[in-house]
């Protein structure tokens, strides 16, 4: 389902479809942004004259490369690596690396496109980019992951640097992978360039709160949305999809704020624990032992494991999709609303389909789209870059306060922009317009490049 678009923007969109065939996630992300920009072009005709939208839809640079590596049996494996350097108007390209078998150019471009506006919303000096590989770290030994990361970085190192492009983690890329890639970068360049990657370990230039940042930030964003409605997390039943980095720290912050998370998931099934998810157990299973979420019920006998289950069927007041794109569709959204859901905060990127988003907006659910709600991760990456540049490291409390403040500002800017462009309370319009205007103004200032 799609909304009607400004006629000139529809022409731009049709051109995007033609130039990027088959990249359906990218098309979806572009459409969602373009649908909201008509009133912005009416206010800023110079954006139209200078073809800012046409330029913003075309990445500055797209790099695709071969990643050969050897598995533990000595067999040669070939994967494909990507880095899309999307837009550098506001700073060095910044955005994560995703290692997942579903990765292809269309996924990286959708993520890179969203990243431009997300990074602009943080107010920090970072451009937008994204990368990754169709490599699947699941079931691989540490040595295999290391050999893959080394091969991946051997090519990627030509294109990145603390002032050029600063990758971080995403699905399938956590502290272990960042460590291996940093080691290889250091070895190949003979430089200790801490600011070239973020999400590093605390022993070698990482920032406190970076691990927690996306989940904490998304929860702070929802807290702000609830406060507008004179409400809070206290006593709320919540569900959080996924059980990776974003999901775990979303659950942690919701519990700290007095909510109760009763379900989480992975791509195989759902855990429903109506006494509240035992987060120490989830961390032990997922972060330490790298096991599947189904093992939760071995230790918590009262909980249920629903193989192939749909987490959105479990009633909740706050839903936080934190796994992957298009994991929540129109039917799921309608069911959530029917079951009393009043707020949705997207920890994942584009987890809600356009049909789902429409259901939430029509039902006046407080709906925080990913590019605003999950910006806390990249914002804290930018804080890690600041600490690296000044050879400093900040305390947990100080860094968390900065994160909370950034999320408060993002929420306020989205709120104000939505109101200015005639869509009060619509954070999709707010996030797209506020993010776009900042980038567009910088592009106008830089001339035709
Ligand atoms: P992780 O790899 O740590 O975890 C991903 C989680 O999502 C896993 O539990 C995984 O399960 C689950 N998952 C993946 N695909 C599916 C699926 N099709 N159905 C159900 N569950 C699924 O990744 P992150 O937590 O880092 O990333 C999660 C989301 O958050 C992504 O959309 C990412 O782009 C976004 N994000 C992440 C940021 C970060 O700082 N890490 C920053 C901003 C956004 P399984 O193990 O079965 O695959």
JSON list of N, CA and C and ligand atoms in Angstrom, two decimals, residues 98 100 111 118 130 138 169-173 210 214 242-247 265-268 286 292 322-325 327 347-349 374 377-378, ligand 1:
[
{"chain": "A", "resi": 98, "resn": "UNK", "atom": "N", "xyz": [26.87, -5.28, 7.77]},
{"chain": "A", "resi": 98, "resn": "UNK", "atom": "CA", "xyz": [25.97, -6.40, 8.06]},
{"chain": "A", "resi": 98, "resn": "UNK", "atom": "C", "xyz": [26.51, -7.66, 7.42]},
{"chain": "A", "resi": 100, "resn": "UNK", "atom": "N", "xyz": [25.19, -11.23, 6.73]},
{"chain": "A", "resi": 100, "resn": "UNK", "atom": "CA", "xyz": [24.00, -12.09, 6.76]},
{"chain": "A", "resi": 100, "resn": "UNK", "atom": "C", "xyz": [23.79, -12.64, 5.35]},
{"chain": "A", "resi": 111, "resn": "UNK", "atom": "N", "xyz": [19.73, 0.42, 3.51]},
{"chain": "A", "resi": 111, "resn": "UNK", "atom": "CA", "xyz": [20.28, 0.78, 4.82]},
{"chain": "A", "resi": 111, "resn": "UNK", "atom": "C", "xyz": [21.11, 2.07, 4.72]},
{"chain": "A", "resi": 118, "resn": "UNK", "atom": "N", "xyz": [19.13, 9.45, 9.19]},
{"chain": "A", "resi": 118, "resn": "UNK", "atom": "CA", "xyz": [19.32, 9.11, 10.61]},
{"chain": "A", "resi": 118, "resn": "UNK", "atom": "C", "xyz": [20.50, 9.88, 11.17]},
{"chain": "A", "resi": 130, "resn": "UNK", "atom": "N", "xyz": [26.90, 2.40, 4.31]},
{"chain": "A", "resi": 130, "resn": "UNK", "atom": "CA", "xyz": [26.58, 1.08, 4.87]},
{"chain": "A", "resi": 130, "resn": "UNK", "atom": "C", "xyz": [27.35, 0.04, 4.08]},
{"chain": "A", "resi": 138, "resn": "UNK", "atom": "N", "xyz": [26.85, -17.46, 11.45]},
{"chain": "A", "resi": 138, "resn": "UNK", "atom": "CA", "xyz": [26.20, -18.49, 12.27]},
{"chain": "A", "resi": 138, "resn": "UNK", "atom": "C", "xyz": [26.82, -19.86, 12.01]},
{"chain": "A", "resi": 169, "resn": "UNK", "atom": "N", "xyz": [29.23, -1.95, 13.55]},
{"chain": "A", "resi": 169, "resn": "UNK", "atom": "CA", "xyz": [28.52, -3.23, 13.50]},
{"chain": "A", "resi": 169, "resn": "UNK", "atom": "C", "xyz": [27.09, -3.09, 13.02]},
{"chain": "A", "resi": 170, "resn": "UNK", "atom": "N", "xyz": [26.49, -4.22, 12.75]},
{"chain": "A", "resi": 170, "resn": "UNK", "atom": "CA", "xyz": [25.05, -4.32, 12.44]},
{"chain": "A", "resi": 170, "resn": "UNK", "atom": "C", "xyz": [24.73, -5.81, 12.63]},
{"chain": "A", "resi": 171, "resn": "UNK", "atom": "N", "xyz": [23.71, -6.33, 11.97]},
{"chain": "A", "resi": 171, "resn": "UNK", "atom": "CA", "xyz": [23.39, -7.75, 12.11]},
{"chain": "A", "resi": 171, "resn": "UNK", "atom": "C", "xyz": [24.63, -8.59, 11.79]},
{"chain": "A", "resi": 172, "resn": "UNK", "atom": "N", "xyz": [24.97, -9.50, 12.69]},
{"chain": "A", "resi": 172, "resn": "UNK", "atom": "CA", "xyz": [26.09, -10.43, 12.45]},
{"chain": "A", "resi": 172, "resn": "UNK", "atom": "C", "xyz": [27.47, -9.83, 12.67]},
{"chain": "A", "resi": 173, "resn": "UNK", "atom": "N", "xyz": [27.53, -8.57, 13.02]},
{"chain": "A", "resi": 173, "resn": "UNK", "atom": "CA", "xyz": [28.83, -7.94, 13.28]},
{"chain": "A", "resi": 173, "resn": "UNK", "atom": "C", "xyz": [28.78, -7.29, 14.66]},
{"chain": "A", "resi": 210, "resn": "UNK", "atom": "N", "xyz": [28.47, 2.13, 24.04]},
{"chain": "A", "resi": 210, "resn": "UNK", "atom": "CA", "xyz": [28.23, 1.85, 22.62]},
{"chain": "A", "resi": 210, "resn": "UNK", "atom": "C", "xyz": [27.46, 0.53, 22.45]},
{"chain": "A", "resi": 214, "resn": "UNK", "atom": "N", "xyz": [22.05, 1.41, 20.95]},
{"chain": "A", "resi": 214, "resn": "UNK", "atom": "CA", "xyz": [20.89, 1.40, 20.05]},
{"chain": "A", "resi": 214, "resn": "UNK", "atom": "C", "xyz": [19.63, 1.04, 20.84]},
{"chain": "A", "resi": 242, "resn": "UNK", "atom": "N", "xyz": [13.56, -10.20, 18.18]},
{"chain": "A", "resi": 242, "resn": "UNK", "atom": "CA", "xyz": [15.01, -10.40, 18.11]},
{"chain": "A", "resi": 242, "resn": "UNK", "atom": "C", "xyz": [15.57, -10.75, 19.48]},
{"chain": "A", "resi": 243, "resn": "UNK", "atom": "N", "xyz": [16.81, -11.16, 19.49]},
{"chain": "A", "resi": 243, "resn": "UNK", "atom": "CA", "xyz": [17.51, -11.40, 20.76]},
{"chain": "A", "resi": 243, "resn": "UNK", "atom": "C", "xyz": [18.99, -11.12, 20.55]},
{"chain": "A", "resi": 244, "resn": "UNK", "atom": "N", "xyz": [19.26, -10.15, 19.66]},
{"chain": "A", "resi": 244, "resn": "UNK", "atom": "CA", "xyz": [20.63, -9.74, 19.39]},
{"chain": "A", "resi": 244, "resn": "UNK", "atom": "C", "xyz": [20.97, -8.48, 20.17]},
{"chain": "A", "resi": 245, "resn": "UNK", "atom": "N", "xyz": [21.95, -7.76, 19.66]},
{"chain": "A", "resi": 245, "resn": "UNK", "atom": "CA", "xyz": [22.45, -6.59, 20.38]},
{"chain": "A", "resi": 245, "resn": "UNK", "atom": "C", "xyz": [21.34, -5.58, 20.69]},
{"chain": "A", "resi": 246, "resn": "UNK", "atom": "N", "xyz": [20.57, -5.21, 19.69]},
{"chain": "A", "resi": 246, "resn": "UNK", "atom": "CA", "xyz": [19.57, -4.16, 19.90]},
{"chain": "A", "resi": 246, "resn": "UNK", "atom": "C", "xyz": [18.48, -4.65, 20.85]},
{"chain": "A", "resi": 247, "resn": "UNK", "atom": "N", "xyz": [17.99, -5.88, 20.63]},
{"chain": "A", "resi": 247, "resn": "UNK", "atom": "CA", "xyz": [16.92, -6.40, 21.46]},
{"chain": "A", "resi": 247, "resn": "UNK", "atom": "C", "xyz": [17.35, -6.49, 22.93]},
{"chain": "A", "resi": 265, "resn": "UNK", "atom": "N", "xyz": [12.62, -13.00, 20.57]},
{"chain": "A", "resi": 265, "resn": "UNK", "atom": "CA", "xyz": [12.56, -14.01, 19.50]},
{"chain": "A", "resi": 265, "resn": "UNK", "atom": "C", "xyz": [13.91, -14.17, 18.81]},
{"chain": "A", "resi": 266, "resn": "UNK", "atom": "N", "xyz": [13.98, -15.12, 17.88]},
{"chain": "A", "resi": 266, "resn": "UNK", "atom": "CA", "xyz": [15.02, -15.11, 16.86]},
{"chain": "A", "resi": 266, "resn": "UNK", "atom": "C", "xyz": [14.37, -15.58, 15.56]},
{"chain": "A", "resi": 267, "resn": "UNK", "atom": "N", "xyz": [15.14, -15.87, 14.53]},
{"chain": "A", "resi": 267, "resn": "UNK", "atom": "CA", "xyz": [14.50, -16.17, 13.26]},
{"chain": "A", "resi": 267, "resn": "UNK", "atom": "C", "xyz": [13.85, -17.55, 13.27]},
{"chain": "A", "resi": 268, "resn": "UNK", "atom": "N", "xyz": [14.03, -18.34, 14.34]},
{"chain": "A", "resi": 268, "resn": "UNK", "atom": "CA", "xyz": [13.39, -19.65, 14.43]},
{"chain": "A", "resi": 268, "resn": "UNK", "atom": "C", "xyz": [12.12, -19.67, 15.28]},
{"chain": "A", "resi": 286, "resn": "UNK", "atom": "N", "xyz": [23.03, -15.80, 24.59]},
{"chain": "A", "resi": 286, "resn": "UNK", "atom": "CA", "xyz": [23.30, -15.18, 23.30]},
{"chain": "A", "resi": 286, "resn": "UNK", "atom": "C", "xyz": [24.69, -14.55, 23.22]},
{"chain": "A", "resi": 292, "resn": "UNK", "atom": "N", "xyz": [20.93, -20.62, 20.70]},
{"chain": "A", "resi": 292, "resn": "UNK", "atom": "CA", "xyz": [19.66, -20.17, 20.15]},
{"chain": "A", "resi": 292, "resn": "UNK", "atom": "C", "xyz": [18.71, -19.81, 21.29]},
{"chain": "A", "resi": 322, "resn": "UNK", "atom": "N", "xyz": [12.96, -5.25, 16.83]},
{"chain": "A", "resi": 322, "resn": "UNK", "atom": "CA", "xyz": [14.41, -5.03, 16.93]},
{"chain": "A", "resi": 322, "resn": "UNK", "atom": "C", "xyz": [15.19, -6.14, 16.26]},
{"chain": "A", "resi": 323, "resn": "UNK", "atom": "N", "xyz": [14.61, -6.76, 15.23]},
{"chain": "A", "resi": 323, "resn": "UNK", "atom": "CA", "xyz": [15.30, -7.86, 14.55]},
{"chain": "A", "resi": 323, "resn": "UNK", "atom": "C", "xyz": [15.74, -7.46, 13.15]},
{"chain": "A", "resi": 324, "resn": "UNK", "atom": "N", "xyz": [14.76, -7.26, 12.23]},
{"chain": "A", "resi": 324, "resn": "UNK", "atom": "CA", "xyz": [15.17, -7.07, 10.82]},
{"chain": "A", "resi": 324, "resn": "UNK", "atom": "C", "xyz": [14.09, -6.34, 10.03]},
{"chain": "A", "resi": 325, "resn": "UNK", "atom": "N", "xyz": [14.37, -6.09, 8.74]},
{"chain": "A", "resi": 325, "resn": "UNK", "atom": "CA", "xyz": [13.43, -5.32, 7.92]},
{"chain": "A", "resi": 325, "resn": "UNK", "atom": "C", "xyz": [12.16, -6.13, 7.61]},
{"chain": "A", "resi": 327, "resn": "UNK", "atom": "N", "xyz": [9.62, -7.13, 9.25]},
{"chain": "A", "resi": 327, "resn": "UNK", "atom": "CA", "xyz": [9.24, -8.24, 10.16]},
{"chain": "A", "resi": 327, "resn": "UNK", "atom": "C", "xyz": [7.85, -8.01, 10.76]},
{"chain": "A", "resi": 347, "resn": "UNK", "atom": "N", "xyz": [13.60, -0.46, 16.86]},
{"chain": "A", "resi": 347, "resn": "UNK", "atom": "CA", "xyz": [15.03, -0.62, 17.09]},
{"chain": "A", "resi": 347, "resn": "UNK", "atom": "C", "xyz": [15.72, -1.08, 15.82]},
{"chain": "A", "resi": 348, "resn": "UNK", "atom": "N", "xyz": [15.00, -1.87, 15.02]},
{"chain": "A", "resi": 348, "resn": "UNK", "atom": "CA", "xyz": [15.55, -2.35, 13.73]},
{"chain": "A", "resi": 348, "resn": "UNK", "atom": "C", "xyz": [15.36, -1.29, 12.66]},
{"chain": "A", "resi": 349, "resn": "UNK", "atom": "N", "xyz": [15.98, -1.49, 11.50]},
{"chain": "A", "resi": 349, "resn": "UNK", "atom": "CA", "xyz": [15.80, -0.60, 10.37]},
{"chain": "A", "resi": 349, "resn": "UNK", "atom": "C", "xyz": [14.67, -1.10, 9.49]},
{"chain": "A", "resi": 374, "resn": "UNK", "atom": "N", "xyz": [16.16, 4.50, 16.31]},
{"chain": "A", "resi": 374, "resn": "UNK", "atom": "CA", "xyz": [17.38, 3.71, 16.56]},
{"chain": "A", "resi": 374, "resn": "UNK", "atom": "C", "xyz": [18.67, 4.49, 16.28]},
{"chain": "A", "resi": 377, "resn": "UNK", "atom": "N", "xyz": [22.47, 4.40, 18.34]},
{"chain": "A", "resi": 377, "resn": "UNK", "atom": "CA", "xyz": [23.67, 3.58, 18.09]},
{"chain": "A", "resi": 377, "resn": "UNK", "atom": "C", "xyz": [24.72, 4.38, 17.34]},
{"chain": "A", "resi": 378, "resn": "UNK", "atom": "N", "xyz": [24.29, 4.96, 16.23]},
{"chain": "A", "resi": 378, "resn": "UNK", "atom": "CA", "xyz": [25.27, 5.72, 15.44]},
{"chain": "A", "resi": 378, "resn": "UNK", "atom": "C", "xyz": [25.69, 6.99, 16.17]},
{"chain": "B", "resi": 1, "resn": "LIG", "atom": "P1", "xyz": [22.22, -8.98, 15.82]},
{"chain": "B", "resi": 1, "resn": "LIG", "atom": "O1", "xyz": [22.86, -9.76, 14.77]},
{"chain": "B", "resi": 1, "resn": "LIG", "atom": "O2", "xyz": [22.89, -8.74, 17.11]},
{"chain": "B", "resi": 1, "resn": "LIG", "atom": "O3", "xyz": [20.78, -9.60, 16.14]},
{"chain": "B", "resi": 1, "resn": "LIG", "atom": "C1", "xyz": [19.80, -9.76, 15.18]},
{"chain": "B", "resi": 1, "resn": "LIG", "atom": "C2", "xyz": [18.62, -10.44, 15.83]},
{"chain": "B", "resi": 1, "resn": "LIG", "atom": "O4", "xyz": [17.49, -10.40, 14.95]},
{"chain": "B", "resi": 1, "resn": "LIG", "atom": "C3", "xyz": [18.90, -11.91, 16.11]},
{"chain": "B", "resi": 1, "resn": "LIG", "atom": "O5", "xyz": [18.20, -12.31, 17.25]},
{"chain": "B", "resi": 1, "resn": "LIG", "atom": "C4", "xyz": [18.34, -12.57, 14.85]},
{"chain": "B", "resi": 1, "resn": "LIG", "atom": "O6", "xyz": [17.98, -13.92, 15.01]},
{"chain": "B", "resi": 1, "resn": "LIG", "atom": "C5", "xyz": [17.11, -11.73, 14.67]},
{"chain": "B", "resi": 1, "resn": "LIG", "atom": "N1", "xyz": [16.62, -11.87, 13.33]},
{"chain": "B", "resi": 1, "resn": "LIG", "atom": "C6", "xyz": [17.31, -11.64, 12.19]},
{"chain": "B", "resi": 1, "resn": "LIG", "atom": "N2", "xyz": [16.52, -11.91, 11.16]},
{"chain": "B", "resi": 1, "resn": "LIG", "atom": "C7", "xyz": [15.33, -12.29, 11.67]},
{"chain": "B", "resi": 1, "resn": "LIG", "atom": "C8", "xyz": [14.09, -12.68, 11.13]},
{"chain": "B", "resi": 1, "resn": "LIG", "atom": "N3", "xyz": [13.94, -12.76, 9.80]},
{"chain": "B", "resi": 1, "resn": "LIG", "atom": "N4", "xyz": [13.06, -12.97, 11.96]},
{"chain": "B", "resi": 1, "resn": "LIG", "atom": "C9", "xyz": [13.20, -12.92, 13.31]},
{"chain": "B", "resi": 1, "resn": "LIG", "atom": "N5", "xyz": [14.38, -12.56, 13.88]},
{"chain": "B", "resi": 1, "resn": "LIG", "atom": "C10", "xyz": [15.40, -12.25, 13.07]},
{"chain": "B", "resi": 1, "resn": "LIG", "atom": "O7", "xyz": [21.83, -7.58, 15.11]},
{"chain": "B", "resi": 1, "resn": "LIG", "atom": "P2", "xyz": [21.46, -6.19, 15.79]},
{"chain": "B", "resi": 1, "resn": "LIG", "atom": "O8", "xyz": [20.73, -6.41, 17.05]},
{"chain": "B", "resi": 1, "resn": "LIG", "atom": "O9", "xyz": [22.68, -5.36, 15.79]},
{"chain": "B", "resi": 1, "resn": "LIG", "atom": "O10", "xyz": [20.49, -5.57, 14.69]},
{"chain": "B", "resi": 1, "resn": "LIG", "atom": "C11", "xyz": [19.08, -5.72, 14.73]},
{"chain": "B", "resi": 1, "resn": "LIG", "atom": "C12", "xyz": [18.41, -4.63, 13.90]},
{"chain": "B", "resi": 1, "resn": "LIG", "atom": "O11", "xyz": [18.77, -3.35, 14.44]},
{"chain": "B", "resi": 1, "resn": "LIG", "atom": "C13", "xyz": [18.82, -4.59, 12.43]},
{"chain": "B", "resi": 1, "resn": "LIG", "atom": "O12", "xyz": [17.72, -4.15, 11.67]},
{"chain": "B", "resi": 1, "resn": "LIG", "atom": "C14", "xyz": [19.90, -3.52, 12.42]},
{"chain": "B", "resi": 1, "resn": "LIG", "atom": "O13", "xyz": [20.03, -2.92, 11.12]},
{"chain": "B", "resi": 1, "resn": "LIG", "atom": "C15", "xyz": [19.31, -2.53, 13.42]},
{"chain": "B", "resi": 1, "resn": "LIG", "atom": "N6", "xyz": [20.26, -1.59, 13.98]},
{"chain": "B", "resi": 1, "resn": "LIG", "atom": "C16", "xyz": [21.36, -2.02, 14.66]},
{"chain": "B", "resi": 1, "resn": "LIG", "atom": "C17", "xyz": [22.24, -1.12, 15.22]},
{"chain": "B", "resi": 1, "resn": "LIG", "atom": "C18", "xyz": [23.38, -1.54, 16.06]},
{"chain": "B", "resi": 1, "resn": "LIG", "atom": "O14", "xyz": [23.99, -0.66, 16.69]},
{"chain": "B", "resi": 1, "resn": "LIG", "atom": "N7", "xyz": [23.70, -2.81, 16.16]},
{"chain": "B", "resi": 1, "resn": "LIG", "atom": "C19", "xyz": [22.04, 0.34, 15.01]},
{"chain": "B", "resi": 1, "resn": "LIG", "atom": "C20", "xyz": [20.80, 0.69, 14.38]},
{"chain": "B", "resi": 1, "resn": "LIG", "atom": "C21", "xyz": [19.97, -0.24, 13.87]},
{"chain": "B", "resi": 1, "resn": "LIG", "atom": "P3", "xyz": [18.87, -15.08, 14.34]},
{"chain": "B", "resi": 1, "resn": "LIG", "atom": "O15", "xyz": [20.02, -15.25, 15.27]},
{"chain": "B", "resi": 1, "resn": "LIG", "atom": "O16", "xyz": [17.95, -16.24, 14.27]},
{"chain": "B", "resi": 1, "resn": "LIG", "atom": "O17", "xyz": [19.28, -14.61, 12.97]}
]
